[in-house]
Coordinates of C-alpha atoms and ligand atoms in Angstrom, one line a residue:
X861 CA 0.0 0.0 0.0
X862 CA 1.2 3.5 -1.0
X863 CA 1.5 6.5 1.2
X864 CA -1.2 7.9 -0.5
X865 CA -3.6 5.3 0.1
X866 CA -2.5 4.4 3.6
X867 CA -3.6 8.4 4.3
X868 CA -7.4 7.5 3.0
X869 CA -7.7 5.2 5.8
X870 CA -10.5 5.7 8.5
X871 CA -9.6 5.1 12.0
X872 CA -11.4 1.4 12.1
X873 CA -9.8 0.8 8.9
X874 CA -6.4 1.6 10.2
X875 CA -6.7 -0.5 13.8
X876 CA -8.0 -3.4 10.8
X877 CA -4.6 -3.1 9.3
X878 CA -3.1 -4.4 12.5
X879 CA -5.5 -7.3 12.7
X880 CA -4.8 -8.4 9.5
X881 CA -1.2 -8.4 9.5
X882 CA -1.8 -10.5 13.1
X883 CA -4.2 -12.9 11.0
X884 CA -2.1 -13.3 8.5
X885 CA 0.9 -14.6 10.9
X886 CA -1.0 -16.6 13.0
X887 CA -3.4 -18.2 10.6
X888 CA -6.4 -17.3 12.2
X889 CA -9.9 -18.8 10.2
X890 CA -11.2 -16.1 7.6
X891 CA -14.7 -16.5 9.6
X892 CA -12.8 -15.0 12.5
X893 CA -11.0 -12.4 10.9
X894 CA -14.7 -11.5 9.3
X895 CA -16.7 -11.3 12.3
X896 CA -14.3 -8.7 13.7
X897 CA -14.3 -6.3 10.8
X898 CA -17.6 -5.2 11.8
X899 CA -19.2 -4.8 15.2
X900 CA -21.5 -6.8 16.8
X901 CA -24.2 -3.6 17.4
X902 CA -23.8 -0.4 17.2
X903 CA -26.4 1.9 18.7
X904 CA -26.4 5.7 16.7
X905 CA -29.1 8.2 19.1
X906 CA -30.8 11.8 18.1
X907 CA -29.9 13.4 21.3
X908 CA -32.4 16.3 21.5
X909 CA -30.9 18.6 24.5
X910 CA -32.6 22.2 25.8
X911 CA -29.6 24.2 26.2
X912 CA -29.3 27.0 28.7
X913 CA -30.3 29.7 26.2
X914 CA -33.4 27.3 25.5
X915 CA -33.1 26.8 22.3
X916 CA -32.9 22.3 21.2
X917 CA -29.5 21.3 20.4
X918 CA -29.6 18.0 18.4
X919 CA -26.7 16.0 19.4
X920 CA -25.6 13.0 17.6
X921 CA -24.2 9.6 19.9
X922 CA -23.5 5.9 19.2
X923 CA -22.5 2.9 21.6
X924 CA -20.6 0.5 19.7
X925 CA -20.2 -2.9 20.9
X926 CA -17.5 -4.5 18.9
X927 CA -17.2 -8.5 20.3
X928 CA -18.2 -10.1 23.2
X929 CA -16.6 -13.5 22.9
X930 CA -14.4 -13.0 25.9
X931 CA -17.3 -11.1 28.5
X932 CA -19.3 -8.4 28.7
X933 CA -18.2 -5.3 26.5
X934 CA -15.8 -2.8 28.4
X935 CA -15.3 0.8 26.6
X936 CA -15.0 4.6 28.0
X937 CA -17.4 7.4 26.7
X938 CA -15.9 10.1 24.5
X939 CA -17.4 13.4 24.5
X940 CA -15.6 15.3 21.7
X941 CA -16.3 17.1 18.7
X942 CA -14.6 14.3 16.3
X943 CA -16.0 11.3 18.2
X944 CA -17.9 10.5 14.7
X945 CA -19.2 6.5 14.6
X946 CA -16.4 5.2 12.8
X947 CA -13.6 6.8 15.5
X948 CA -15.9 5.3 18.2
X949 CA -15.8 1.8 16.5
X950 CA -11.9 1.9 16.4
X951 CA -11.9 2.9 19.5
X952 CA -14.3 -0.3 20.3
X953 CA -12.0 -2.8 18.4
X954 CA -9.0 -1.5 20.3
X955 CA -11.0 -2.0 23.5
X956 CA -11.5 -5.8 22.3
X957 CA -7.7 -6.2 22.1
X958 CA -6.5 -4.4 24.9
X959 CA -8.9 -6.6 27.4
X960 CA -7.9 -9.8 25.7
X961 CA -4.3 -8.8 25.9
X962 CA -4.6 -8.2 29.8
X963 CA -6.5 -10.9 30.2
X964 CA -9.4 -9.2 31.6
X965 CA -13.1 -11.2 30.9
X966 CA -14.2 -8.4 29.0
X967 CA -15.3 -7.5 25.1
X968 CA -14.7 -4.5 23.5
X969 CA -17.1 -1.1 23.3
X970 CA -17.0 2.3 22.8
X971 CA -19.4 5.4 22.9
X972 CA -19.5 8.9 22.2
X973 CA -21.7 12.0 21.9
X974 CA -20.5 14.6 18.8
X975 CA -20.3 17.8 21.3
X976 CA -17.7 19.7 23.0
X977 CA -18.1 19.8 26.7
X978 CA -15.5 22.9 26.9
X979 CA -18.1 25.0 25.5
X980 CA -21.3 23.5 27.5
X981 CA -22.2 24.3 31.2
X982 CA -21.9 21.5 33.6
X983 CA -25.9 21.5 33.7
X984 CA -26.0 21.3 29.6
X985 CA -23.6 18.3 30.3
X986 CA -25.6 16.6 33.1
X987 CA -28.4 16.9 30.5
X988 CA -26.5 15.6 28.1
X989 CA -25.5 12.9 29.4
X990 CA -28.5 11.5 31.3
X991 CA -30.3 12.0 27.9
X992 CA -27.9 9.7 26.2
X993 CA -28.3 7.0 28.9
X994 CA -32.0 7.0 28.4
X995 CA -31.3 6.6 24.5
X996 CA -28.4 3.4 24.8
X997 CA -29.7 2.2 28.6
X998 CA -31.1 -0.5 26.7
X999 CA -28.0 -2.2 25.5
X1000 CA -26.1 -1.4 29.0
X1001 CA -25.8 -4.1 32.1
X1002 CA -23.4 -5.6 34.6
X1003 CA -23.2 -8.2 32.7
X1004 CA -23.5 -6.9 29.3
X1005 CA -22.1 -3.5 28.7
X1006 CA -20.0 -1.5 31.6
X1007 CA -19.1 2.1 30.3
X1008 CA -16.0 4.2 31.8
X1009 CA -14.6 7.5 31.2
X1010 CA -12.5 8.5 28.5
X1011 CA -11.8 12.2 26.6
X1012 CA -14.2 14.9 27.5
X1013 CA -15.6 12.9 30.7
X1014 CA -14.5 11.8 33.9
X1015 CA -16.0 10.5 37.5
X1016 CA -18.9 13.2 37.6
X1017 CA -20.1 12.1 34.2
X1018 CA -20.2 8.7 35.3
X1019 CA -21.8 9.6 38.7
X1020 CA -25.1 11.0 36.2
X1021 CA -24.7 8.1 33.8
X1022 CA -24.8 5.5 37.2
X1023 CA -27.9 7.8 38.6
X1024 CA -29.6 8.1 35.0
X1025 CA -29.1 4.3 34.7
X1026 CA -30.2 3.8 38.5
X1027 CA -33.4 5.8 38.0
X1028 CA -34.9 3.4 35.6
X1029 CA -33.5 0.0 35.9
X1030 CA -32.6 0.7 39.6
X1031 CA -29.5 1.2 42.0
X1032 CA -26.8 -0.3 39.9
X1033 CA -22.9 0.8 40.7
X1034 CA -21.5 -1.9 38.9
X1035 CA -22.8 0.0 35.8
X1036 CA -20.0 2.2 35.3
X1037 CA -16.6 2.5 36.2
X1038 CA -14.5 5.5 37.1
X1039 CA -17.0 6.7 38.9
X1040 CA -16.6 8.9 42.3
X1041 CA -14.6 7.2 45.3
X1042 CA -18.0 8.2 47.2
X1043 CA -20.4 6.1 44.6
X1044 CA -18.4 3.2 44.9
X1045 CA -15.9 4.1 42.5
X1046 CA -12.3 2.4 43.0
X1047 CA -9.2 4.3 45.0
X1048 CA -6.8 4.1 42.0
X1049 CA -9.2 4.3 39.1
X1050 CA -8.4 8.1 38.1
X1051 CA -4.6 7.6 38.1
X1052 CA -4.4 4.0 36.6
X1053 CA -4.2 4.9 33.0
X1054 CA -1.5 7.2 33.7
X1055 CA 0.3 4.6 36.6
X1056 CA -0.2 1.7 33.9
X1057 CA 1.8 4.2 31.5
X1058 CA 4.6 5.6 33.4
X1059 CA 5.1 2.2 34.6
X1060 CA 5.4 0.8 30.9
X1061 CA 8.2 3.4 30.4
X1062 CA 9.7 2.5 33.6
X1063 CA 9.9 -1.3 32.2
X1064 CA 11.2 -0.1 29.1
X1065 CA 14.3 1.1 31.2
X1066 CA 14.6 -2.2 32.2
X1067 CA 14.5 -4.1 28.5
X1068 CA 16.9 -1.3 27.0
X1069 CA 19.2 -1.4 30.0
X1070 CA 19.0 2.3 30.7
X1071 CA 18.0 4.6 33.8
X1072 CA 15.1 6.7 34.1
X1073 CA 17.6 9.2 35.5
X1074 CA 19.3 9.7 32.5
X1075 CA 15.8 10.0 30.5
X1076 CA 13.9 13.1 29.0
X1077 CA 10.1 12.8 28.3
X1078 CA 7.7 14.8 26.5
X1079 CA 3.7 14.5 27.0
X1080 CA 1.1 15.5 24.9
X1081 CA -2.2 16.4 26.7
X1082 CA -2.7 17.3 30.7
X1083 CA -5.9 15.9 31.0
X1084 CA -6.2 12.5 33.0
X1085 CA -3.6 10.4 31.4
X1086 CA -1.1 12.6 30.5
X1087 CA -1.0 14.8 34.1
X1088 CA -0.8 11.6 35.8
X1089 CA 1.8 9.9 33.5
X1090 CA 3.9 13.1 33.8
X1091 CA 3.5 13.1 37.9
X1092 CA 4.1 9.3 38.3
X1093 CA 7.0 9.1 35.6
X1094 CA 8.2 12.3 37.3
X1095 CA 8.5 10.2 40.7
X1096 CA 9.8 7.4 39.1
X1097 CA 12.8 10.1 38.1
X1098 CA 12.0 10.6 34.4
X1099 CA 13.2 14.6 33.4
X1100 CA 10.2 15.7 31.9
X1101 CA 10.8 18.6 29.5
X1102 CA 7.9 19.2 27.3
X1103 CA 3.7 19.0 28.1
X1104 CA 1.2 20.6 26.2
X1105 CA -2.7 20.4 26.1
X1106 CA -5.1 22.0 23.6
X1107 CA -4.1 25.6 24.8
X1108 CA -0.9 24.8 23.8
X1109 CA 2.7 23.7 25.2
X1110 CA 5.8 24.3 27.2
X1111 CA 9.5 23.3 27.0
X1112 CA 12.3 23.3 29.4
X1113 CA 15.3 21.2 28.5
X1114 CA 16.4 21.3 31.9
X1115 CA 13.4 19.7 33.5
X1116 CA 9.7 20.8 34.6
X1117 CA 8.8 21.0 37.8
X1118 CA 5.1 19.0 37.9
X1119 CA 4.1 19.8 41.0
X1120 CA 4.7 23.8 40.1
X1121 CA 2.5 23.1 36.8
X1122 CA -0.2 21.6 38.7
X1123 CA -0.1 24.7 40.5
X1124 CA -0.1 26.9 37.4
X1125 CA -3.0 24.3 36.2
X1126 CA -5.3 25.2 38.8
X1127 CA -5.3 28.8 38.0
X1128 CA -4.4 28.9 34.7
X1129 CA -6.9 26.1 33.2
X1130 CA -3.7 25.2 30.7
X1131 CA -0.1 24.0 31.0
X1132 CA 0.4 27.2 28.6
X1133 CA 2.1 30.4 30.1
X1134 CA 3.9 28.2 32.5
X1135 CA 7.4 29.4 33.7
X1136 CA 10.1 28.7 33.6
X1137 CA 9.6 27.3 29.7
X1138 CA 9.5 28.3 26.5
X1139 CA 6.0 28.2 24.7
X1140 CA 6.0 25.6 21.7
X1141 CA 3.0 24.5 19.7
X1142 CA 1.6 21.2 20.1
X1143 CA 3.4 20.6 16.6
X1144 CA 6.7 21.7 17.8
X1145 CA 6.0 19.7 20.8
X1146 CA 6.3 16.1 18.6
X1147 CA 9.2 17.2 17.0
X1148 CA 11.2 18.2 20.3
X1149 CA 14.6 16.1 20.7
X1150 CA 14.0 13.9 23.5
X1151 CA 14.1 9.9 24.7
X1152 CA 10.4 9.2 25.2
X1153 CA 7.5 11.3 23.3
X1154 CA 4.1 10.5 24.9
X1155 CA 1.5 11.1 22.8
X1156 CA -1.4 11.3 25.4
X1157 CA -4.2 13.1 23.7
X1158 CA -6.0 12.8 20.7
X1159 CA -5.8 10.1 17.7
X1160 CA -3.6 10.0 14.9
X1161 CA -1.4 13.3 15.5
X1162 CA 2.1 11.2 14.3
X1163 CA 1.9 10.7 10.3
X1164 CA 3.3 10.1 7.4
X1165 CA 3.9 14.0 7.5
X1166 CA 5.6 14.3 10.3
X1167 CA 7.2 10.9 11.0
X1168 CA 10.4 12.1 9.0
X1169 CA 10.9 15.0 11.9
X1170 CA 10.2 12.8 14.6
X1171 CA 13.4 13.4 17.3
X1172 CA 12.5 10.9 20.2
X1173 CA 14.5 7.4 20.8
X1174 CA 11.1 5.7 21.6
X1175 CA 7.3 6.7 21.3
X1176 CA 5.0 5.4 23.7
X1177 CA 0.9 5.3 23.0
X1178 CA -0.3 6.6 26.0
X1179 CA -3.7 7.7 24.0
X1180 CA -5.4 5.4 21.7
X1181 CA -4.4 5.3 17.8
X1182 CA -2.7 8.3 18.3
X1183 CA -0.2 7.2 15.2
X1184 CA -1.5 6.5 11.7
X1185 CA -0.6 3.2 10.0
X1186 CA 1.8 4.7 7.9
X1187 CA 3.4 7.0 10.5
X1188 CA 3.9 3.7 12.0
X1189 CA 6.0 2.6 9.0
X1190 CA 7.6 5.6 8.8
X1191 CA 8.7 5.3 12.3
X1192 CA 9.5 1.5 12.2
X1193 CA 11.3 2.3 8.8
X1194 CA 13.9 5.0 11.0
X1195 CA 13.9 2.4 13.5
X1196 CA 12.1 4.4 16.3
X1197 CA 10.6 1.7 18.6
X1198 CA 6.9 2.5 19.1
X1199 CA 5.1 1.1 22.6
X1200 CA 1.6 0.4 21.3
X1201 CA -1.9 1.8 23.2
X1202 CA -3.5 -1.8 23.8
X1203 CA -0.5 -2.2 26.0
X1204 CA 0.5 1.2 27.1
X1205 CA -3.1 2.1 28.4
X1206 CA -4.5 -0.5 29.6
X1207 CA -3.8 0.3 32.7
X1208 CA -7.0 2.6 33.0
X1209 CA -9.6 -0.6 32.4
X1210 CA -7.5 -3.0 34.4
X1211 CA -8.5 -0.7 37.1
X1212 CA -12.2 -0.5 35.8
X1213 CA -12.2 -4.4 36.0
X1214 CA -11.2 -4.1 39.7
X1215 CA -13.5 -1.4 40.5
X1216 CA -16.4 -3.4 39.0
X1217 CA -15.5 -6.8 40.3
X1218 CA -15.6 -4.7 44.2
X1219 CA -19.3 -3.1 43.2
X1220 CA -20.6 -6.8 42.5
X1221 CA -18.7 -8.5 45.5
X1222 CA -19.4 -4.7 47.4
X1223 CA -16.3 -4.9 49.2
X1224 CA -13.5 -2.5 49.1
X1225 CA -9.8 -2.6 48.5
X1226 CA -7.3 0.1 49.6
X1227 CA -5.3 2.4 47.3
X1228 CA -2.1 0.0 47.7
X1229 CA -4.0 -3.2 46.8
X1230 CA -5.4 -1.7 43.8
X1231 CA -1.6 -0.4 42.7
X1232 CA 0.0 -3.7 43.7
X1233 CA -2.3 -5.4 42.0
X1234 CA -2.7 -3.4 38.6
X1235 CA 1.7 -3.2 38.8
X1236 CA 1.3 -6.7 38.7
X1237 CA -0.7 -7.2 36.1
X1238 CA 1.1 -4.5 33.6
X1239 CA 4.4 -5.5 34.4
X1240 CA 3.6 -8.9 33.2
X1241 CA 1.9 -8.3 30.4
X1242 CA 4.8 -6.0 29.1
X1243 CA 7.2 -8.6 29.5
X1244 CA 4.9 -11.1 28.0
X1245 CA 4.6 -8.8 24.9
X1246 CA 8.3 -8.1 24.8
X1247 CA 9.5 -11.7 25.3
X1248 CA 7.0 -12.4 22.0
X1249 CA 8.6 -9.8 19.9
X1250 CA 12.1 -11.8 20.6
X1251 CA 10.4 -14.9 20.6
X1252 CA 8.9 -14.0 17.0
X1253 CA 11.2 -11.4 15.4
X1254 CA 8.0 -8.7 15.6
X1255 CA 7.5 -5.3 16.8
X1256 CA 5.8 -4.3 20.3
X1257 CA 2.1 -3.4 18.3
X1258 CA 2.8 -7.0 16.2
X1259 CA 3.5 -8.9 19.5
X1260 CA 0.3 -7.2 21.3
X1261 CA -2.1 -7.9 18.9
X1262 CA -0.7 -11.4 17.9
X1263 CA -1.3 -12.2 21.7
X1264 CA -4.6 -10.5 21.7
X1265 CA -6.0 -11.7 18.5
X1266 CA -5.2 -15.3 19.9
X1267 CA -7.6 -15.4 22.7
X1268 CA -10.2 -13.4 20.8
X1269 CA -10.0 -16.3 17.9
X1270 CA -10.1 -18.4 20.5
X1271 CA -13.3 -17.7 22.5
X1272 CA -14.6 -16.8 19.4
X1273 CA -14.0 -20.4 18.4
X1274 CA -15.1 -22.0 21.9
X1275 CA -18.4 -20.0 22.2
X1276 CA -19.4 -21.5 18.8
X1277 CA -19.8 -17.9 17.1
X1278 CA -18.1 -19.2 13.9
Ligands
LIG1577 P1 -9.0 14.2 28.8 O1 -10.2 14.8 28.2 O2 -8.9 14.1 30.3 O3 -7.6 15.0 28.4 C1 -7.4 15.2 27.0 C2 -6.2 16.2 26.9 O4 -5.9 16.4 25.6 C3 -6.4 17.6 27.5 O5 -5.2 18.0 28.1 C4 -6.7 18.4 26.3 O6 -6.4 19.8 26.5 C5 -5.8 17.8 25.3 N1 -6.2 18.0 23.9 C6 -7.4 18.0 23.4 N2 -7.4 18.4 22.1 C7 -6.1 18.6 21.8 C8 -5.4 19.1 20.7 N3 -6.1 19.3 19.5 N4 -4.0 19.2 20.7 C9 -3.4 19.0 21.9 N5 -4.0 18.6 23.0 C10 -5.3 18.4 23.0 O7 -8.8 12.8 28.1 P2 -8.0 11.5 28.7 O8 -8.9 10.6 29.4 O9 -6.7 11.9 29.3 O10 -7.6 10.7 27.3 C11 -6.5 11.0 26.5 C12 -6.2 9.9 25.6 O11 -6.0 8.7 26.3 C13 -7.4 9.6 24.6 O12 -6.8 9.1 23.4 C14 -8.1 8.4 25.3 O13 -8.8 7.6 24.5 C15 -6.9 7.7 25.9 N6 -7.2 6.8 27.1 C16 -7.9 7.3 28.2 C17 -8.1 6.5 29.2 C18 -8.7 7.0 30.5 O14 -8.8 6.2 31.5 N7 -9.1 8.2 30.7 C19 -7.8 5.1 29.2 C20 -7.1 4.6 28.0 C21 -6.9 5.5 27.0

């Protein structure tokens, strides 16, 4: 496939490319590979929503449940203004692999609402989202569809979408995940995707034989995952020297102080304007000379464009998809290794899973059990995905999915789908 075409790609079409390529090496039966090109359901709503000014905003939202061979479908909700169907059903197939690769007895989902919360009021978005629980409630359960957070929500949009849920099918927790500490939510849950990343890197160290000491990071987006990758990785003793977020970013090649930008954050609403640093554009950001550039924002920001300017030793998917198929060649071509999202943030539903296996045995565990636990859990499945790429002369995303694909085919297969 040519550059060119590679570009055309939609984002289902591009996480396909991955599955093939896994098919393809591991034989898997064309039935399989067919059944997961498509999804099992996908729910598209008309939103209706009285704004504040009271005029009726039509909103447009889907729930896409992608396959359930392994357990019930697991997938955050995205409010964003790009969260079109076919983002959200990449976003459900990735889900698929990423629970399979952990091992988690979850299928893949994923919703989204067309909107953008940064312009709404919080009662527009409480609105919002109850309206969109009563229009996909029905394909939702404990044990058939848990949503979680992901870009544009967070614990108070899943403490609505448990109530919403609650108020017709009854008191439910186990409904969600991410939700507030105080609804039953799990200590842990809001830092795990972030934990699950910054400890990746930290393993990384280990395979490459370096010291995070010696290591300079840069992190796109300061939302959930990238504030917390750049606070744990900055414990851990990573130097981070770039951040940005949609405001735009900052550089120090010296080092950033986190717990000074948090500070900054609070007032500012923005990593931008922080100081000491010098402002950079979240262009200029990707291209900063560095060890590990963390793409932890949107989809699809590293292509074939700007692959070629690309200074880090190593990129590491903290968001999901965030490099096209044939950035990912282009990368892979210049020998830059690339840590692939199925792996690099799972770390966020591995906590979901333990959050929603407490609400159905309603029992607690403390902050340290859920870290231990999910360290556990990441650790091994990095090594397990490294030891495959030596095992099989594959890259990190080959080694993923080929591990991933393996159990799906394989449930697939036992359940009698095919
Ligand atoms: P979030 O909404 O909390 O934060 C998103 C961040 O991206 C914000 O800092 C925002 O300012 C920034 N941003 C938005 N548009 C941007 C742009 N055009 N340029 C630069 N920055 C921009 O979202 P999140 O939950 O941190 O999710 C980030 C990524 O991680 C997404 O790809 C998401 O799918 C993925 N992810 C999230 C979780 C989770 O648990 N939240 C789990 C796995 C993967």
């Amino acid at each position: 496939m040519t550059t060119v075409e590679a570009a055309k790609l939609s984002p289902s079409e591009s996480v396909l490319q991955s599955v093939y390529a896994s098919a393809a090496r591991l034989k898997t039966s064309p039935e399989v590979v067919d059944l997961l090109k498509t999804s099992w359901r996908e729910v598209r709503a008309q939103i209706p929503v009285r704004m504040d000014n009271r005029k009726l905003h039509i909103f447009e939202g889907y729930r896409v449940q992608h396959n359930g061979a392994r357990g019930p479908y697991k997938g955050g909700i995205r409010f964003h203004p790009l969260a079109d169907i076919d983002e959200v059903r990449a976003l459900a197939m990735l889900m698929t692999y990423k629970c399979a690769l952990m091992d988690l007895p979850f299928g893949g989902a994923k919703g989204g609402v067309m909107c953008d919360p940064s312009r709404m009021s919080e009662t527009e978005v409480n609105r919002l989202t109850r309206a969109y629980v009563q229009h996909i409630g029905m394909v939702l359960g404990i044990n058939r569809d848990i949503p979680a957070p992901d870009m544009g929500t967070n614990a108070q949009t899943m403490a609505w979408m448990m109530d919403a849920y609650g108020q017709r099918y009854g008191y439910t927790p186990g409904i969600v995940t991410g939700k507030p500490v105080e609804l039953g939510g799990s200590y842990g849950r809001d830092q795990a995707t972030g934990r699950g990343v910054a400890t990746c890197m930290r393993e990384y160290t280990v395979h490459e034989k370096t010291n995070p000491r010696d290591l300079k990071v840069v992190i796109q987006g300061y939302g959930n995952v990238g504030s917390w990758t750049a606070r744990i990785a900055h414990q851990i003793g990573f130097t981070i020297i770039g951040l940005s977020d949609i405001k735009g970013g900052i550089y120090n090649p010296d080092g950033i102080d986190i717990a000074a930008v948090d500070k900054h954050f609070a007032v500012a609403g923005s990593v931008a304007g922080f100081e000491p640093a010098e402002p950079v554009t979240n262009e200029q950001l990707l291209e900063l000379p560095c060890d590990y550039l963390v793409p932890a924002a949107l989809g699809e920001v590293i292509h074939a464009e700007n692959a070629a300017r690309i200074k880090a030793r190593a990129v590491i998917e903290a968001a999901n998809h965030p490099i096209t198929p044939d950035g990912d060649a282009a990368l892979n071509a210049r020998g830059i290794p690339v840590l692939p999202d199925i792996m690099v943030n799972a770390g966020g539903v591995t906590v979901s899973y333990f959050e929603w296996t407490q609400n159905i045995q309603q029992f607690r565990w403390s902050l340290e059990e859920v870290n231990a636990e999910l360290e556990k859990r990441v650790v091994a499945t990095f090594h397990e995905v490294m030891g495959r790429t030596v095992r099989d002369g594959t890259l990190p995303r080959a080694a993923a999915f080929d591990i991933s694909l393996e159990r799906v085919a394989k449930a697939i297969t036992l359940r009698g789908f095919v």
